[in-house]
């Protein structure tokens, strides 16, 4: 009887001690991610990143924060006004160099991942203009010196910067084009399509996903050709801009069936260099091991793989991210 009482007393004391012990909380992250407009692809990427982190840490919450885009997001990160940000690779190089609109080099940014690498610069020329002046490749513009009107994205948009670098790579400036009797028009993506379909522009250059609806729309209104670049030109643009080589496969467009070499913009997931190493490691591991959550947000994201995510070269990976990549055999 006494033995039983002792056992009951021991169990009660143990239970009481357990009740007094602090509860161990599972790791969770509540963070903001700076993106762009509220309804575009980047907002879907924000949702995918939230899902991938919650798959590993269920009580986490990654909140999408609207922004002016990648260049603005670099400022948000640098001022510690966001925890994560979506930033184009070319924008990272621009910040690293301290090019406009940045007043000085910014070295506070690191990356955890690429989110996509397939937003190629697509150069569309009206067939009638190309035939009239014998333009078959992008480099022919410099050789022929035609009175060409070129539509590129608005100033301040990174696709505009890359388009200018593409022209620079073949030795052409805006002043050159004007001296030939042509001009450069800076216009938003939708305006570029209108300019070329209304024959107010002869050629447009923009970063767009392959078979983007705006390209199909333009091709339905006017006969077009997609101009390719010499690989050496692509390499020069990539070195200057931080873009990456891309091949638009043969047969992608029935109206322009040949394969095309061109630079491509990629979007990265960026953080501050002073993010805690363990936090960066945990976030990277969660994102890579649940990358399907990101790949499933839109048909354009289905090509995402851990290998592509681990291929950023323009700025370093955060040390915590790099630790995971090495462990996972991705570096």
PDB file of C-alpha atoms in Angstrom:
ATOM      1  CA  UNK A   1       0.000   0.000   0.000  1.00  0.00           C
ATOM      2  CA  UNK A   2       2.794   2.401   0.978  1.00  0.00           C
ATOM      3  CA  UNK A   3       4.647   1.523  -2.218  1.00  0.00           C
ATOM      4  CA  UNK A   4       1.594   2.408  -4.308  1.00  0.00           C
ATOM      5  CA  UNK A   5       1.211   5.761  -2.533  1.00  0.00           C
ATOM      6  CA  UNK A   6       4.855   6.567  -3.203  1.00  0.00           C
ATOM      7  CA  UNK A   7       4.390   5.743  -6.887  1.00  0.00           C
ATOM      8  CA  UNK A   8       1.289   7.953  -7.135  1.00  0.00           C
ATOM      9  CA  UNK A   9       3.100  10.801  -5.376  1.00  0.00           C
ATOM     10  CA  UNK A  10       6.062  10.481  -7.773  1.00  0.00           C
ATOM     11  CA  UNK A  11       3.767  10.583 -10.816  1.00  0.00           C
ATOM     12  CA  UNK A  12       1.965  13.659  -9.457  1.00  0.00           C
ATOM     13  CA  UNK A  13       5.224  15.465  -8.786  1.00  0.00           C
ATOM     14  CA  UNK A  14       6.479  14.611 -12.277  1.00  0.00           C
ATOM     15  CA  UNK A  15       3.253  15.879 -13.874  1.00  0.00           C
ATOM     16  CA  UNK A  16       3.430  19.095 -11.849  1.00  0.00           C
ATOM     17  CA  UNK A  17       7.041  19.628 -12.895  1.00  0.00           C
ATOM     18  CA  UNK A  18       6.141  19.134 -16.558  1.00  0.00           C
ATOM     19  CA  UNK A  19       3.335  21.689 -16.276  1.00  0.00           C
ATOM     20  CA  UNK A  20       5.794  24.243 -14.906  1.00  0.00           C
ATOM     21  CA  UNK A  21       8.360  23.672 -17.713  1.00  0.00           C
ATOM     22  CA  UNK A  22       8.351  26.281 -20.517  1.00  0.00           C
ATOM     23  CA  UNK A  23       6.683  25.073 -23.724  1.00  0.00           C
ATOM     24  CA  UNK A  24       9.153  24.557 -26.608  1.00  0.00           C
ATOM     25  CA  UNK A  25       7.853  26.510 -29.603  1.00  0.00           C
ATOM     26  CA  UNK A  26       8.395  25.231 -33.139  1.00  0.00           C
ATOM     27  CA  UNK A  27      10.459  27.569 -35.353  1.00  0.00           C
ATOM     28  CA  UNK A  28       8.350  30.037 -37.338  1.00  0.00           C
ATOM     29  CA  UNK A  29       8.977  33.117 -39.461  1.00  0.00           C
ATOM     30  CA  UNK A  30       6.818  36.191 -39.925  1.00  0.00           C
ATOM     31  CA  UNK A  31       8.378  38.261 -42.688  1.00  0.00           C
ATOM     32  CA  UNK A  32       7.602  40.702 -45.489  1.00  0.00           C
ATOM     33  CA  UNK A  33       8.634  40.280 -49.110  1.00  0.00           C
ATOM     34  CA  UNK A  34       8.863  43.305 -51.401  1.00  0.00           C
ATOM     35  CA  UNK A  35       7.568  42.596 -54.897  1.00  0.00           C
ATOM     36  CA  UNK A  36       5.945  44.806 -57.523  1.00  0.00           C
ATOM     37  CA  UNK A  37       2.304  45.334 -58.513  1.00  0.00           C
ATOM     38  CA  UNK A  38      -0.447  43.645 -56.480  1.00  0.00           C
ATOM     39  CA  UNK A  39      -1.744  41.409 -59.278  1.00  0.00           C
ATOM     40  CA  UNK A  40       1.255  40.316 -61.351  1.00  0.00           C
ATOM     41  CA  UNK A  41       3.451  37.228 -61.410  1.00  0.00           C
ATOM     42  CA  UNK A  42       5.606  38.498 -58.562  1.00  0.00           C
ATOM     43  CA  UNK A  43       2.594  38.587 -56.248  1.00  0.00           C
ATOM     44  CA  UNK A  44       2.000  34.918 -57.121  1.00  0.00           C
ATOM     45  CA  UNK A  45       5.654  34.197 -56.384  1.00  0.00           C
ATOM     46  CA  UNK A  46       5.156  35.829 -52.996  1.00  0.00           C
ATOM     47  CA  UNK A  47       2.280  33.450 -52.320  1.00  0.00           C
ATOM     48  CA  UNK A  48       4.373  30.489 -53.477  1.00  0.00           C
ATOM     49  CA  UNK A  49       7.231  31.472 -51.188  1.00  0.00           C
ATOM     50  CA  UNK A  50       4.793  31.787 -48.301  1.00  0.00           C
ATOM     51  CA  UNK A  51       3.508  28.264 -49.020  1.00  0.00           C
ATOM     52  CA  UNK A  52       7.009  26.791 -49.307  1.00  0.00           C
ATOM     53  CA  UNK A  53       8.115  28.244 -45.972  1.00  0.00           C
ATOM     54  CA  UNK A  54       4.864  27.214 -44.235  1.00  0.00           C
ATOM     55  CA  UNK A  55       5.335  23.663 -45.535  1.00  0.00           C
ATOM     56  CA  UNK A  56       8.454  23.489 -43.345  1.00  0.00           C
ATOM     57  CA  UNK A  57       7.367  25.887 -40.580  1.00  0.00           C
ATOM     58  CA  UNK A  58       3.538  25.793 -40.383  1.00  0.00           C
ATOM     59  CA  UNK A  59       3.100  28.856 -38.156  1.00  0.00           C
ATOM     60  CA  UNK A  60       5.063  31.102 -40.514  1.00  0.00           C
ATOM     61  CA  UNK A  61       3.686  33.934 -42.624  1.00  0.00           C
ATOM     62  CA  UNK A  62       5.402  35.647 -45.572  1.00  0.00           C
ATOM     63  CA  UNK A  63       3.426  38.789 -46.436  1.00  0.00           C
ATOM     64  CA  UNK A  64       3.661  40.262 -49.941  1.00  0.00           C
ATOM     65  CA  UNK A  65       4.389  43.983 -49.960  1.00  0.00           C
ATOM     66  CA  UNK A  66       3.618  45.956 -53.145  1.00  0.00           C
ATOM     67  CA  UNK A  67       6.458  48.042 -54.511  1.00  0.00           C
ATOM     68  CA  UNK A  68       7.799  49.844 -57.539  1.00  0.00           C
ATOM     69  CA  UNK A  69       9.749  46.723 -58.565  1.00  0.00           C
ATOM     70  CA  UNK A  70      13.271  45.387 -58.250  1.00  0.00           C
ATOM     71  CA  UNK A  71      15.220  48.666 -58.156  1.00  0.00           C
ATOM     72  CA  UNK A  72      12.912  50.011 -55.447  1.00  0.00           C
ATOM     73  CA  UNK A  73      13.204  46.697 -53.612  1.00  0.00           C
ATOM     74  CA  UNK A  74      16.984  47.040 -53.362  1.00  0.00           C
ATOM     75  CA  UNK A  75      16.423  50.311 -51.524  1.00  0.00           C
ATOM     76  CA  UNK A  76      13.816  48.645 -49.292  1.00  0.00           C
ATOM     77  CA  UNK A  77      16.285  45.931 -48.316  1.00  0.00           C
ATOM     78  CA  UNK A  78      19.197  48.318 -47.894  1.00  0.00           C
ATOM     79  CA  UNK A  79      17.106  50.476 -45.516  1.00  0.00           C
ATOM     80  CA  UNK A  80      15.861  47.361 -43.689  1.00  0.00           C
ATOM     81  CA  UNK A  81      12.252  48.094 -44.690  1.00  0.00           C
ATOM     82  CA  UNK A  82      11.619  44.540 -45.956  1.00  0.00           C
ATOM     83  CA  UNK A  83      12.940  41.128 -44.928  1.00  0.00           C
ATOM     84  CA  UNK A  84      12.974  39.587 -48.417  1.00  0.00           C
ATOM     85  CA  UNK A  85      12.695  41.041 -51.912  1.00  0.00           C
ATOM     86  CA  UNK A  86      12.291  39.937 -55.502  1.00  0.00           C
ATOM     87  CA  UNK A  87      15.011  41.601 -57.588  1.00  0.00           C
ATOM     88  CA  UNK A  88      16.199  41.059 -61.155  1.00  0.00           C
ATOM     89  CA  UNK A  89      19.782  39.891 -61.573  1.00  0.00           C
ATOM     90  CA  UNK A  90      20.567  42.919 -63.763  1.00  0.00           C
ATOM     91  CA  UNK A  91      19.255  45.220 -61.033  1.00  0.00           C
ATOM     92  CA  UNK A  92      21.588  43.562 -58.524  1.00  0.00           C
ATOM     93  CA  UNK A  93      24.585  44.276 -60.772  1.00  0.00           C
ATOM     94  CA  UNK A  94      23.432  47.860 -61.291  1.00  0.00           C
ATOM     95  CA  UNK A  95      23.306  48.359 -57.502  1.00  0.00           C
ATOM     96  CA  UNK A  96      26.663  46.642 -57.045  1.00  0.00           C
ATOM     97  CA  UNK A  97      28.243  49.037 -59.570  1.00  0.00           C
ATOM     98  CA  UNK A  98      26.427  52.074 -58.184  1.00  0.00           C
ATOM     99  CA  UNK A  99      24.895  52.853 -61.575  1.00  0.00           C
ATOM    100  CA  UNK A 100      21.905  55.176 -61.919  1.00  0.00           C
ATOM    101  CA  UNK A 101      19.536  55.524 -60.169  1.00  0.00           C
ATOM    102  CA  UNK A 102      21.816  54.457 -57.304  1.00  0.00           C
ATOM    103  CA  UNK A 103      24.052  57.210 -55.937  1.00  0.00           C
ATOM    104  CA  UNK A 104      26.787  54.827 -54.822  1.00  0.00           C
ATOM    105  CA  UNK A 105      27.564  51.103 -54.892  1.00  0.00           C
ATOM    106  CA  UNK A 106      25.371  48.949 -52.648  1.00  0.00           C
ATOM    107  CA  UNK A 107      26.981  45.835 -51.207  1.00  0.00           C
ATOM    108  CA  UNK A 108      24.421  44.973 -48.546  1.00  0.00           C
ATOM    109  CA  UNK A 109      22.436  42.542 -50.709  1.00  0.00           C
ATOM    110  CA  UNK A 110      22.820  38.770 -51.022  1.00  0.00           C
ATOM    111  CA  UNK A 111      20.570  36.098 -52.529  1.00  0.00           C
ATOM    112  CA  UNK A 112      18.904  32.883 -51.428  1.00  0.00           C
ATOM    113  CA  UNK A 113      17.682  31.705 -54.826  1.00  0.00           C
ATOM    114  CA  UNK A 114      16.796  32.398 -58.424  1.00  0.00           C
ATOM    115  CA  UNK A 115      13.020  32.338 -58.871  1.00  0.00           C
ATOM    116  CA  UNK A 116      13.203  32.201 -62.674  1.00  0.00           C
ATOM    117  CA  UNK A 117      15.838  32.652 -65.363  1.00  0.00           C
ATOM    118  CA  UNK A 118      13.659  32.696 -68.476  1.00  0.00           C
ATOM    119  CA  UNK A 119      12.501  36.241 -69.273  1.00  0.00           C
ATOM    120  CA  UNK A 120      14.525  36.682 -72.499  1.00  0.00           C
ATOM    121  CA  UNK A 121      15.026  39.945 -74.324  1.00  0.00           C
ATOM    122  CA  UNK A 122      12.950  39.462 -77.475  1.00  0.00           C
ATOM    123  CA  UNK A 123      13.672  41.645 -80.490  1.00  0.00           C
ATOM    124  CA  UNK A 124      10.739  41.824 -82.906  1.00  0.00           C
ATOM    125  CA  UNK A 125      11.033  43.551 -86.272  1.00  0.00           C
ATOM    126  CA  UNK A 126       8.334  44.151 -88.875  1.00  0.00           C
ATOM    127  CA  UNK A 127       8.993  41.864 -91.833  1.00  0.00           C
ATOM    128  CA  UNK A 128       8.414  44.601 -94.406  1.00  0.00           C
ATOM    129  CA  UNK A 129      11.057  46.821 -92.780  1.00  0.00           C
ATOM    130  CA  UNK A 130      13.539  43.960 -92.370  1.00  0.00           C
ATOM    131  CA  UNK A 131      13.137  42.954 -96.028  1.00  0.00           C
ATOM    132  CA  UNK A 132      13.449  46.529 -97.287  1.00  0.00           C
ATOM    133  CA  UNK A 133      16.760  47.080 -95.494  1.00  0.00           C
ATOM    134  CA  UNK A 134      18.157  43.552 -95.489  1.00  0.00           C
ATOM    135  CA  UNK A 135      18.094  43.061 -91.708  1.00  0.00           C
ATOM    136  CA  UNK A 136      18.429  39.391 -90.736  1.00  0.00           C
ATOM    137  CA  UNK A 137      20.244  39.600 -87.385  1.00  0.00           C
ATOM    138  CA  UNK A 138      20.453  42.130 -84.580  1.00  0.00           C
ATOM    139  CA  UNK A 139      23.999  43.011 -85.636  1.00  0.00           C
ATOM    140  CA  UNK A 140      22.715  44.020 -89.105  1.00  0.00           C
ATOM    141  CA  UNK A 141      21.217  47.170 -87.557  1.00  0.00           C
ATOM    142  CA  UNK A 142      24.737  48.529 -87.025  1.00  0.00           C
ATOM    143  CA  UNK A 143      25.883  47.434 -90.483  1.00  0.00           C
ATOM    144  CA  UNK A 144      22.917  48.777 -92.455  1.00  0.00           C
ATOM    145  CA  UNK A 145      22.277  51.998 -90.460  1.00  0.00           C
ATOM    146  CA  UNK A 146      18.585  52.157 -91.451  1.00  0.00           C
ATOM    147  CA  UNK A 147      16.147  54.980 -90.528  1.00  0.00           C
ATOM    148  CA  UNK A 148      14.725  52.754 -87.816  1.00  0.00           C
ATOM    149  CA  UNK A 149      12.265  53.564 -85.035  1.00  0.00           C
ATOM    150  CA  UNK A 150      12.918  51.332 -82.032  1.00  0.00           C
ATOM    151  CA  UNK A 151      10.527  50.923 -79.095  1.00  0.00           C
ATOM    152  CA  UNK A 152      12.062  49.908 -75.775  1.00  0.00           C
ATOM    153  CA  UNK A 153      10.709  49.945 -72.244  1.00  0.00           C
ATOM    154  CA  UNK A 154      10.297  53.068 -70.134  1.00  0.00           C
ATOM    155  CA  UNK A 155      13.354  54.669 -68.562  1.00  0.00           C
ATOM    156  CA  UNK A 156      13.862  53.259 -65.079  1.00  0.00           C
ATOM    157  CA  UNK A 157      12.673  49.801 -66.114  1.00  0.00           C
ATOM    158  CA  UNK A 158      15.573  47.336 -66.114  1.00  0.00           C
ATOM    159  CA  UNK A 159      14.483  45.929 -69.505  1.00  0.00           C
ATOM    160  CA  UNK A 160      15.125  49.409 -70.916  1.00  0.00           C
ATOM    161  CA  UNK A 161      18.665  49.374 -69.497  1.00  0.00           C
ATOM    162  CA  UNK A 162      19.356  45.976 -71.030  1.00  0.00           C
ATOM    163  CA  UNK A 163      17.957  47.048 -74.413  1.00  0.00           C
ATOM    164  CA  UNK A 164      20.347  50.023 -74.410  1.00  0.00           C
ATOM    165  CA  UNK A 165      23.240  47.676 -73.539  1.00  0.00           C
ATOM    166  CA  UNK A 166      22.216  45.448 -76.455  1.00  0.00           C
ATOM    167  CA  UNK A 167      22.517  48.397 -78.816  1.00  0.00           C
ATOM    168  CA  UNK A 168      25.792  49.461 -77.200  1.00  0.00           C
ATOM    169  CA  UNK A 169      27.157  45.939 -77.711  1.00  0.00           C
ATOM    170  CA  UNK A 170      26.832  46.358 -81.477  1.00  0.00           C
ATOM    171  CA  UNK A 171      28.249  49.889 -81.349  1.00  0.00           C
ATOM    172  CA  UNK A 172      24.970  51.774 -81.712  1.00  0.00           C
ATOM    173  CA  UNK A 173      23.819  54.742 -79.617  1.00  0.00           C
ATOM    174  CA  UNK A 174      20.577  56.706 -79.615  1.00  0.00           C
ATOM    175  CA  UNK A 175      22.417  59.569 -81.324  1.00  0.00           C
ATOM    176  CA  UNK A 176      23.533  57.174 -84.076  1.00  0.00           C
ATOM    177  CA  UNK A 177      19.945  56.097 -84.676  1.00  0.00           C
ATOM    178  CA  UNK A 178      18.812  59.720 -84.857  1.00  0.00           C
ATOM    179  CA  UNK A 179      21.605  60.512 -87.323  1.00  0.00           C
ATOM    180  CA  UNK A 180      20.258  57.740 -89.580  1.00  0.00           C
ATOM    181  CA  UNK A 181      16.797  59.371 -89.556  1.00  0.00           C
ATOM    182  CA  UNK A 182      15.334  57.091 -86.905  1.00  0.00           C
ATOM    183  CA  UNK A 183      14.534  57.426 -83.204  1.00  0.00           C
ATOM    184  CA  UNK A 184      14.160  55.512 -79.945  1.00  0.00           C
ATOM    185  CA  UNK A 185      10.771  55.561 -78.204  1.00  0.00           C
ATOM    186  CA  UNK A 186      10.619  54.715 -74.494  1.00  0.00           C
ATOM    187  CA  UNK A 187       7.259  53.060 -73.827  1.00  0.00           C
ATOM    188  CA  UNK A 188       5.609  50.559 -71.496  1.00  0.00           C
ATOM    189  CA  UNK A 189       5.149  46.987 -72.714  1.00  0.00           C
ATOM    190  CA  UNK A 190       1.543  47.446 -73.863  1.00  0.00           C
ATOM    191  CA  UNK A 191       2.451  50.668 -75.673  1.00  0.00           C
ATOM    192  CA  UNK A 192       5.319  48.923 -77.494  1.00  0.00           C
ATOM    193  CA  UNK A 193       2.880  46.401 -78.939  1.00  0.00           C
ATOM    194  CA  UNK A 194       0.589  49.206 -80.125  1.00  0.00           C
ATOM    195  CA  UNK A 195       3.504  51.078 -81.661  1.00  0.00           C
ATOM    196  CA  UNK A 196       4.632  48.124 -83.736  1.00  0.00           C
ATOM    197  CA  UNK A 197       1.146  46.944 -84.754  1.00  0.00           C
ATOM    198  CA  UNK A 198       0.235  50.512 -85.789  1.00  0.00           C
ATOM    199  CA  UNK A 199       3.522  50.672 -87.750  1.00  0.00           C
ATOM    200  CA  UNK A 200       4.728  53.643 -85.700  1.00  0.00           C
ATOM    201  CA  UNK A 201       7.744  51.540 -84.690  1.00  0.00           C
ATOM    202  CA  UNK A 202       9.813  49.223 -86.857  1.00  0.00           C
ATOM    203  CA  UNK A 203      11.313  47.162 -84.045  1.00  0.00           C
ATOM    204  CA  UNK A 204      10.619  46.532 -80.354  1.00  0.00           C
ATOM    205  CA  UNK A 205      12.916  45.101 -77.675  1.00  0.00           C
ATOM    206  CA  UNK A 206      11.500  43.832 -74.394  1.00  0.00           C
ATOM    207  CA  UNK A 207      11.986  41.170 -71.721  1.00  0.00           C
ATOM    208  CA  UNK A 208       9.044  38.790 -72.036  1.00  0.00           C
ATOM    209  CA  UNK A 209       8.342  35.141 -71.356  1.00  0.00           C
ATOM    210  CA  UNK A 210       8.452  32.982 -74.472  1.00  0.00           C
ATOM    211  CA  UNK A 211       5.119  32.971 -76.328  1.00  0.00           C
ATOM    212  CA  UNK A 212       3.846  35.832 -74.192  1.00  0.00           C
ATOM    213  CA  UNK A 213       0.326  36.888 -75.166  1.00  0.00           C
ATOM    214  CA  UNK A 214       1.486  40.375 -76.214  1.00  0.00           C
ATOM    215  CA  UNK A 215       3.880  38.861 -78.764  1.00  0.00           C
ATOM    216  CA  UNK A 216       1.132  36.654 -80.153  1.00  0.00           C
ATOM    217  CA  UNK A 217      -1.163  39.674 -80.305  1.00  0.00           C
ATOM    218  CA  UNK A 218       1.384  41.686 -82.270  1.00  0.00           C
ATOM    219  CA  UNK A 219       2.078  38.790 -84.641  1.00  0.00           C
ATOM    220  CA  UNK A 220      -1.642  38.488 -85.371  1.00  0.00           C
ATOM    221  CA  UNK A 221      -1.727  42.114 -86.521  1.00  0.00           C
ATOM    222  CA  UNK A 222       1.527  42.496 -88.468  1.00  0.00           C
ATOM    223  CA  UNK A 223       4.070  40.107 -89.976  1.00  0.00           C
ATOM    224  CA  UNK A 224       7.051  39.886 -87.621  1.00  0.00           C
ATOM    225  CA  UNK A 225      10.462  38.260 -87.338  1.00  0.00           C
ATOM    226  CA  UNK A 226      12.358  37.545 -84.142  1.00  0.00           C
ATOM    227  CA  UNK A 227      15.957  38.719 -84.511  1.00  0.00           C
ATOM    228  CA  UNK A 228      18.764  36.654 -83.038  1.00  0.00           C
ATOM    229  CA  UNK A 229      22.136  37.826 -81.776  1.00  0.00           C
ATOM    230  CA  UNK A 230      25.628  36.475 -82.221  1.00  0.00           C
ATOM    231  CA  UNK A 231      26.670  34.560 -79.055  1.00  0.00           C
ATOM    232  CA  UNK A 232      29.614  36.959 -78.659  1.00  0.00           C
ATOM    233  CA  UNK A 233      27.167  39.886 -78.558  1.00  0.00           C
ATOM    234  CA  UNK A 234      25.049  38.056 -75.997  1.00  0.00           C
ATOM    235  CA  UNK A 235      28.146  37.487 -73.871  1.00  0.00           C
ATOM    236  CA  UNK A 236      29.059  41.180 -74.031  1.00  0.00           C
ATOM    237  CA  UNK A 237      25.561  42.191 -72.944  1.00  0.00           C
ATOM    238  CA  UNK A 238      25.578  39.682 -70.105  1.00  0.00           C
ATOM    239  CA  UNK A 239      28.913  40.958 -68.841  1.00  0.00           C
ATOM    240  CA  UNK A 240      27.705  44.558 -68.899  1.00  0.00           C
ATOM    241  CA  UNK A 241      24.191  43.940 -67.596  1.00  0.00           C
ATOM    242  CA  UNK A 242      24.264  40.892 -65.324  1.00  0.00           C
ATOM    243  CA  UNK A 243      21.856  39.050 -67.616  1.00  0.00           C
ATOM    244  CA  UNK A 244      22.318  35.406 -68.611  1.00  0.00           C
ATOM    245  CA  UNK A 245      22.455  33.579 -71.975  1.00  0.00           C
ATOM    246  CA  UNK A 246      19.208  32.164 -73.298  1.00  0.00           C
ATOM    247  CA  UNK A 247      18.161  30.238 -76.397  1.00  0.00           C
ATOM    248  CA  UNK A 248      14.631  30.532 -77.739  1.00  0.00           C
ATOM    249  CA  UNK A 249      14.248  27.082 -79.299  1.00  0.00           C
ATOM    250  CA  UNK A 250      13.680  26.409 -82.965  1.00  0.00           C
ATOM    251  CA  UNK A 251       9.979  26.198 -83.783  1.00  0.00           C
ATOM    252  CA  UNK A 252       8.823  28.309 -80.817  1.00  0.00           C
ATOM    253  CA  UNK A 253       7.051  30.735 -83.146  1.00  0.00           C
ATOM    254  CA  UNK A 254       5.526  29.399 -86.362  1.00  0.00           C
ATOM    255  CA  UNK A 255       6.024  32.822 -87.993  1.00  0.00           C
ATOM    256  CA  UNK A 256       9.734  32.926 -87.009  1.00  0.00           C
ATOM    257  CA  UNK A 257      10.823  29.305 -86.726  1.00  0.00           C
ATOM    258  CA  UNK A 258      14.601  29.567 -86.263  1.00  0.00           C
ATOM    259  CA  UNK A 259      16.346  29.342 -82.897  1.00  0.00           C
ATOM    260  CA  UNK A 260      17.405  32.641 -81.355  1.00  0.00           C
ATOM    261  CA  UNK A 261      20.294  33.479 -79.020  1.00  0.00           C
ATOM    262  CA  UNK A 262      19.593  36.395 -76.691  1.00  0.00           C
ATOM    263  CA  UNK A 263      20.233  37.681 -73.157  1.00  0.00           C
ATOM    264  CA  UNK A 264      17.648  36.920 -70.478  1.00  0.00           C
ATOM    265  CA  UNK A 265      16.626  38.596 -67.251  1.00  0.00           C
ATOM    266  CA  UNK A 266      16.216  36.430 -64.171  1.00  0.00           C
ATOM    267  CA  UNK A 267      14.472  37.193 -60.886  1.00  0.00           C
ATOM    268  CA  UNK A 268      16.169  36.407 -57.581  1.00  0.00           C
ATOM    269  CA  UNK A 269      15.057  36.171 -53.968  1.00  0.00           C
ATOM    270  CA  UNK A 270      17.289  38.703 -52.210  1.00  0.00           C
ATOM    271  CA  UNK A 271      18.022  39.431 -48.538  1.00  0.00           C
ATOM    272  CA  UNK A 272      20.351  41.631 -46.512  1.00  0.00           C
ATOM    273  CA  UNK A 273      23.856  40.325 -45.929  1.00  0.00           C
ATOM    274  CA  UNK A 274      23.353  40.713 -42.165  1.00  0.00           C
ATOM    275  CA  UNK A 275      20.422  38.285 -41.998  1.00  0.00           C
ATOM    276  CA  UNK A 276      21.131  35.686 -39.304  1.00  0.00           C
ATOM    277  CA  UNK A 277      22.974  32.746 -40.871  1.00  0.00           C
ATOM    278  CA  UNK A 278      20.696  30.122 -39.326  1.00  0.00           C
ATOM    279  CA  UNK A 279      17.585  31.957 -40.480  1.00  0.00           C
ATOM    280  CA  UNK A 280      18.970  32.199 -44.028  1.00  0.00           C
ATOM    281  CA  UNK A 281      19.858  28.501 -43.927  1.00  0.00           C
ATOM    282  CA  UNK A 282      16.388  27.500 -42.679  1.00  0.00           C
ATOM    283  CA  UNK A 283      14.581  29.665 -45.229  1.00  0.00           C
ATOM    284  CA  UNK A 284      16.728  28.397 -48.093  1.00  0.00           C
ATOM    285  CA  UNK A 285      16.212  24.777 -47.074  1.00  0.00           C
ATOM    286  CA  UNK A 286      12.442  25.306 -46.815  1.00  0.00           C
ATOM    287  CA  UNK A 287      12.235  27.011 -50.207  1.00  0.00           C
ATOM    288  CA  UNK A 288      14.394  24.507 -52.098  1.00  0.00           C
ATOM    289  CA  UNK A 289      12.849  21.415 -50.538  1.00  0.00           C
ATOM    290  CA  UNK A 290       9.345  22.722 -51.225  1.00  0.00           C
ATOM    291  CA  UNK A 291      10.072  24.461 -54.535  1.00  0.00           C
ATOM    292  CA  UNK A 292       7.002  22.843 -56.123  1.00  0.00           C
ATOM    293  CA  UNK A 293       4.916  25.345 -54.151  1.00  0.00           C
ATOM    294  CA  UNK A 294       6.596  28.110 -56.168  1.00  0.00           C
ATOM    295  CA  UNK A 295       6.617  26.228 -59.478  1.00  0.00           C
ATOM    296  CA  UNK A 296       2.858  25.679 -59.191  1.00  0.00           C
ATOM    297  CA  UNK A 297       1.774  29.308 -58.943  1.00  0.00           C
ATOM    298  CA  UNK A 298       1.652  29.862 -62.735  1.00  0.00           C
ATOM    299  CA  UNK A 299       2.220  27.898 -65.930  1.00  0.00           C
ATOM    300  CA  UNK A 300       5.234  30.124 -66.653  1.00  0.00           C
ATOM    301  CA  UNK A 301       6.951  28.747 -63.533  1.00  0.00           C
ATOM    302  CA  UNK A 302       6.839  25.042 -64.372  1.00  0.00           C
ATOM    303  CA  UNK A 303      10.503  25.027 -65.514  1.00  0.00           C
ATOM    304  CA  UNK A 304      11.730  25.843 -61.998  1.00  0.00           C
ATOM    305  CA  UNK A 305      14.265  23.382 -60.562  1.00  0.00           C
ATOM    306  CA  UNK A 306      16.627  23.474 -57.566  1.00  0.00           C
ATOM    307  CA  UNK A 307      19.527  23.537 -60.036  1.00  0.00           C
ATOM    308  CA  UNK A 308      18.186  26.697 -61.678  1.00  0.00           C
ATOM    309  CA  UNK A 309      17.520  28.217 -58.256  1.00  0.00           C
ATOM    310  CA  UNK A 310      21.163  27.632 -57.298  1.00  0.00           C
ATOM    311  CA  UNK A 311      22.673  29.274 -60.405  1.00  0.00           C
ATOM    312  CA  UNK A 312      22.912  32.965 -59.425  1.00  0.00           C
ATOM    313  CA  UNK A 313      26.358  34.415 -60.192  1.00  0.00           C
ATOM    314  CA  UNK A 314      25.876  38.188 -60.299  1.00  0.00           C
ATOM    315  CA  UNK A 315      26.119  38.598 -56.482  1.00  0.00           C
ATOM    316  CA  UNK A 316      27.045  36.044 -53.796  1.00  0.00           C
ATOM    317  CA  UNK A 317      24.633  33.768 -52.015  1.00  0.00           C
ATOM    318  CA  UNK A 318      24.073  34.550 -48.349  1.00  0.00           C
ATOM    319  CA  UNK A 319      26.464  32.387 -46.248  1.00  0.00           C
ATOM    320  CA  UNK A 320      23.513  30.576 -44.660  1.00  0.00           C
ATOM    321  CA  UNK A 321      22.054  29.835 -48.091  1.00  0.00           C
ATOM    322  CA  UNK A 322      25.422  28.688 -49.396  1.00  0.00           C
ATOM    323  CA  UNK A 323      25.747  26.275 -46.475  1.00  0.00           C
ATOM    324  CA  UNK A 324      22.491  24.602 -47.515  1.00  0.00           C
ATOM    325  CA  UNK A 325      23.443  24.537 -51.210  1.00  0.00           C
ATOM    326  CA  UNK A 326      26.721  22.779 -50.394  1.00  0.00           C
ATOM    327  CA  UNK A 327      24.949  20.254 -48.147  1.00  0.00           C
ATOM    328  CA  UNK A 328      22.365  19.595 -50.870  1.00  0.00           C
ATOM    329  CA  UNK A 329      25.057  19.031 -53.530  1.00  0.00           C
ATOM    330  CA  UNK A 330      23.929  22.091 -55.506  1.00  0.00           C
ATOM    331  CA  UNK A 331      27.298  23.840 -55.131  1.00  0.00           C
TER     332      UNK A 331
END
